[in-house]
Tab-separated table of C-alpha atoms in Angstrom:
chain	number	residue	atom	x	y	z
A	1	MET	CA	-0.555	0.457	-0.082
A	2	ARG	CA	1.499	3.422	-1.030
A	3	SER	CA	0.575	6.442	1.069
A	4	LEU	CA	1.272	10.266	-0.373
A	5	VAL	CA	0.916	13.163	2.594
A	6	ILE	CA	0.302	16.225	1.162
A	7	LEU	CA	1.902	19.555	2.459
A	8	PRO	CA	0.561	22.733	1.092
A	9	THR	CA	3.312	25.054	1.468
A	10	TYR	CA	3.740	29.350	1.331
A	11	ASN	CA	6.717	31.025	2.912
A	12	GLU	CA	8.058	27.613	5.432
A	13	LYS	CA	11.554	27.180	4.242
A	14	GLU	CA	11.977	27.200	8.018
A	15	ASN	CA	10.220	24.058	8.644
A	16	LEU	CA	10.209	22.551	5.337
A	17	GLU	CA	14.164	20.753	5.056
A	18	LYS	CA	13.164	19.821	8.846
A	19	ILE	CA	9.830	18.169	8.707
A	20	VAL	CA	9.969	15.817	5.438
A	21	PRO	CA	12.779	13.687	7.211
A	22	GLU	CA	10.823	13.686	9.905
A	23	ILE	CA	8.079	12.491	7.120
A	24	LEU	CA	10.185	10.409	5.317
A	25	LYS	CA	11.218	8.321	8.634
A	26	MET	CA	8.126	7.001	10.103
A	27	ASP	CA	7.079	4.545	7.616
A	28	PRO	CA	8.761	3.006	3.749
A	29	SER	CA	5.676	3.507	1.738
A	30	ILE	CA	4.928	7.555	2.506
A	31	ASP	CA	5.495	9.588	-0.071
A	32	ILE	CA	5.880	13.515	0.114
A	33	LEU	CA	3.977	15.700	-2.461
A	34	VAL	CA	4.893	19.122	-1.858
A	35	VAL	CA	2.489	22.063	-2.667
A	36	ASP	CA	4.299	25.654	-3.151
A	37	ASP	CA	2.159	28.510	-3.603
A	38	ASN	CA	5.515	30.308	-5.319
A	39	SER	CA	6.279	31.129	-2.005
A	40	PRO	CA	8.907	34.125	-1.926
A	41	ASP	CA	11.166	32.745	0.492
A	42	GLY	CA	12.757	30.263	-1.423
A	43	THR	CA	10.410	27.180	-0.166
A	44	GLY	CA	9.582	25.228	-3.303
A	45	GLU	CA	13.190	25.609	-4.624
A	46	ILE	CA	14.462	24.096	-1.298
A	47	ALA	CA	11.545	21.963	-2.247
A	48	ASP	CA	12.887	21.107	-5.835
A	49	ARG	CA	16.301	20.402	-4.613
A	50	MET	CA	14.720	17.899	-2.136
A	51	ALA	CA	13.431	15.850	-4.758
A	52	GLN	CA	16.443	15.768	-6.686
A	53	LYS	CA	18.426	13.883	-3.884
A	54	ASN	CA	15.060	11.609	-2.706
A	55	ASN	CA	12.255	9.663	-5.126
A	56	ARG	CA	9.812	9.686	-2.131
A	57	VAL	CA	9.618	14.054	-2.342
A	58	LEU	CA	7.379	14.840	-5.532
A	59	VAL	CA	6.762	18.638	-5.294
A	60	LEU	CA	3.845	20.293	-7.105
A	61	HIS	CA	4.649	23.948	-8.226
A	62	ARG	CA	1.508	26.633	-8.396
A	63	PRO	CA	1.861	30.133	-9.865
A	64	GLY	CA	0.534	31.867	-6.925
A	65	LYS	CA	-1.597	31.744	-3.078
A	66	MET	CA	-4.588	29.992	-4.587
A	67	GLY	CA	-5.472	28.970	-1.038
A	68	LEU	CA	-5.309	25.397	1.228
A	69	GLY	CA	-8.384	23.772	-0.001
A	70	GLN	CA	-7.156	24.211	-3.031
A	71	ALA	CA	-3.842	22.921	-2.590
A	72	TYR	CA	-5.316	19.831	-1.150
A	73	ILE	CA	-7.404	19.074	-4.257
A	74	ASP	CA	-4.797	19.689	-6.299
A	75	GLY	CA	-2.599	17.040	-3.844
A	76	PHE	CA	-5.604	14.866	-4.189
A	77	LYS	CA	-5.703	14.875	-8.204
A	78	TYR	CA	-2.281	14.282	-7.995
A	79	ALA	CA	-2.584	11.303	-5.620
A	80	LEU	CA	-5.677	9.324	-7.601
A	81	GLY	CA	-3.526	10.088	-11.081
A	82	LYS	CA	-0.068	8.340	-9.268
A	83	GLY	CA	-2.419	5.515	-7.889
A	84	TYR	CA	-1.720	5.686	-3.928
A	85	ASP	CA	-3.994	4.267	-1.752
A	86	TYR	CA	-4.187	5.826	1.413
A	87	VAL	CA	-4.024	10.258	1.137
A	88	PHE	CA	-2.714	12.277	3.993
A	89	GLU	CA	-3.426	16.127	4.525
A	90	MET	CA	-0.886	17.779	7.250
A	91	ASP	CA	0.683	20.804	7.816
A	92	ALA	CA	4.363	21.949	7.355
A	93	ASP	CA	4.749	23.698	10.084
A	94	PHE	CA	4.946	20.929	13.414
A	95	SER	CA	1.464	21.425	14.482
A	96	HIS	CA	0.726	18.092	13.416
A	97	ASP	CA	3.381	15.498	14.625
A	98	PRO	CA	4.131	12.960	12.110
A	99	LYS	CA	5.341	10.880	15.140
A	100	TYR	CA	1.455	9.835	14.700
A	101	LEU	CA	1.855	9.372	10.514
A	102	PRO	CA	1.834	4.858	12.026
A	103	ASP	CA	-0.942	5.453	14.112
A	104	PHE	CA	-3.189	6.984	11.072
A	105	LEU	CA	-1.848	3.829	8.547
A	106	GLN	CA	-2.901	0.734	11.560
A	107	ALA	CA	-6.624	2.787	11.612
A	108	ILE	CA	-7.383	3.714	7.843
A	109	LYS	CA	-7.372	-0.230	7.574
A	110	ASP	CA	-10.648	-0.017	9.609
A	111	ALA	CA	-11.923	3.195	8.290
A	112	ASP	CA	-12.440	5.302	5.709
A	113	LEU	CA	-11.226	8.310	7.049
A	114	VAL	CA	-8.880	9.452	9.912
A	115	ILE	CA	-8.725	12.311	11.715
A	116	GLY	CA	-6.104	13.892	13.716
A	117	SER	CA	-8.152	15.371	16.836
A	118	ARG	CA	-6.928	18.277	19.295
A	119	TYR	CA	-10.282	17.931	20.884
A	120	ILE	CA	-11.087	14.138	22.039
A	121	ARG	CA	-8.972	13.813	25.845
A	122	GLY	CA	-10.127	17.829	26.158
A	123	VAL	CA	-7.592	20.265	24.498
A	124	ASN	CA	-4.977	19.636	23.338
A	125	VAL	CA	-3.508	22.749	20.925
A	126	ILE	CA	0.096	23.910	21.525
A	127	ASN	CA	1.670	27.525	21.086
A	128	TRP	CA	-1.729	28.661	20.166
A	129	PRO	CA	-3.355	32.442	21.167
A	130	MET	CA	-6.577	32.477	23.365
A	131	SER	CA	-8.788	33.177	20.621
A	132	ARG	CA	-7.574	31.052	18.014
A	133	LEU	CA	-8.226	28.279	20.101
A	134	LEU	CA	-11.785	29.562	20.644
A	135	LEU	CA	-12.832	30.323	17.444
A	136	SER	CA	-11.205	27.232	16.768
A	137	TYR	CA	-12.790	25.585	19.654
A	138	TYR	CA	-16.369	27.061	18.624
A	139	ALA	CA	-16.419	26.218	15.716
A	140	ASN	CA	-16.033	23.170	15.903
A	141	ILE	CA	-19.609	23.005	17.804
A	142	TYR	CA	-21.585	25.483	15.762
A	143	ALA	CA	-20.067	23.277	12.540
A	144	GLY	CA	-21.162	20.115	14.361
A	145	TRP	CA	-24.729	21.583	15.261
A	146	VAL	CA	-25.188	23.342	11.630
A	147	THR	CA	-24.308	20.223	9.836
A	148	GLY	CA	-24.671	17.391	12.259
A	149	LEU	CA	-21.918	15.744	12.114
A	150	PRO	CA	-20.642	13.065	14.329
A	151	VAL	CA	-17.195	14.559	13.916
A	152	ARG	CA	-15.255	16.731	17.357
A	153	ASP	CA	-12.284	18.397	15.243
A	154	SER	CA	-13.942	19.135	11.504
A	155	THR	CA	-11.817	22.191	11.445
A	156	GLY	CA	-8.427	19.795	12.275
A	157	GLY	CA	-6.734	19.355	8.897
A	158	PHE	CA	-4.209	16.224	10.102
A	159	LYS	CA	-6.102	13.973	7.853
A	160	CYS	CA	-5.085	10.297	6.216
A	161	TYR	CA	-8.378	9.387	3.415
A	162	LYS	CA	-9.094	6.072	1.521
A	163	ARG	CA	-8.104	5.917	-2.489
A	164	LYS	CA	-12.186	4.421	-2.232
A	165	VAL	CA	-13.613	7.871	-0.776
A	166	LEU	CA	-11.796	10.575	-2.505
A	167	GLU	CA	-12.729	9.090	-5.963
A	168	SER	CA	-16.229	8.333	-4.204
A	169	ILE	CA	-16.134	12.634	-4.106
A	170	ASN	CA	-16.566	14.826	-7.479
A	171	LEU	CA	-13.854	17.580	-5.950
A	172	GLU	CA	-14.372	20.052	-8.868
A	173	GLU	CA	-17.118	20.439	-6.908
A	174	VAL	CA	-15.342	21.218	-3.749
A	175	ARG	CA	-16.084	24.913	-3.083
A	176	SER	CA	-14.446	26.089	0.057
A	177	ASN	CA	-10.845	27.301	1.420
A	178	GLY	CA	-9.656	27.163	4.792
A	179	TYR	CA	-11.283	26.038	7.457
A	180	SER	CA	-13.913	26.119	5.528
A	181	PHE	CA	-12.822	23.079	3.219
A	182	GLN	CA	-12.102	20.463	6.447
A	183	ILE	CA	-15.197	20.903	7.422
A	184	GLU	CA	-16.789	20.633	3.827
A	185	MET	CA	-15.024	17.558	3.368
A	186	SER	CA	-15.516	16.039	6.525
A	187	PHE	CA	-19.468	16.450	4.877
A	188	ARG	CA	-19.042	15.096	2.396
A	189	ILE	CA	-17.530	11.784	3.142
């Protein structure tokens, strides 16, 4: 089974060279697709250099800042076109710890979607200002109330999808970006 971690980047040069090796060492079946939005800090060039040295690192360059949701959609299309079995969403800034990737790979065997939640046992968020934490927490409560989703962390972006789930969604119809993208994808699933 082949897995692809999609890493959307915009000005992540400080993190990219650190997180990529951490992800790759978690499992030999994992490849990485860096989706860079023409970062002015040179993140795309760093990704290209890493890809030249390691064939498990792939790079998709986009012409400018096109949004997080569209970065994932482009990554999903790439993954489906290349035959990956599992597809991850993950941030490049270490807010999603690569050490949990093996747990995701185990859990996805019996699920269609695995979500790394910040709200399973209380609130588990580090280095967020209180305003961002409260916005996220209450946005999840509101989203659950409006949509009826049985998901505690519908705005979370640390996820693993089975291929068949992504194939069942018309990705051209997904319209949201940012937090709302995460809610829309969970709702569609």
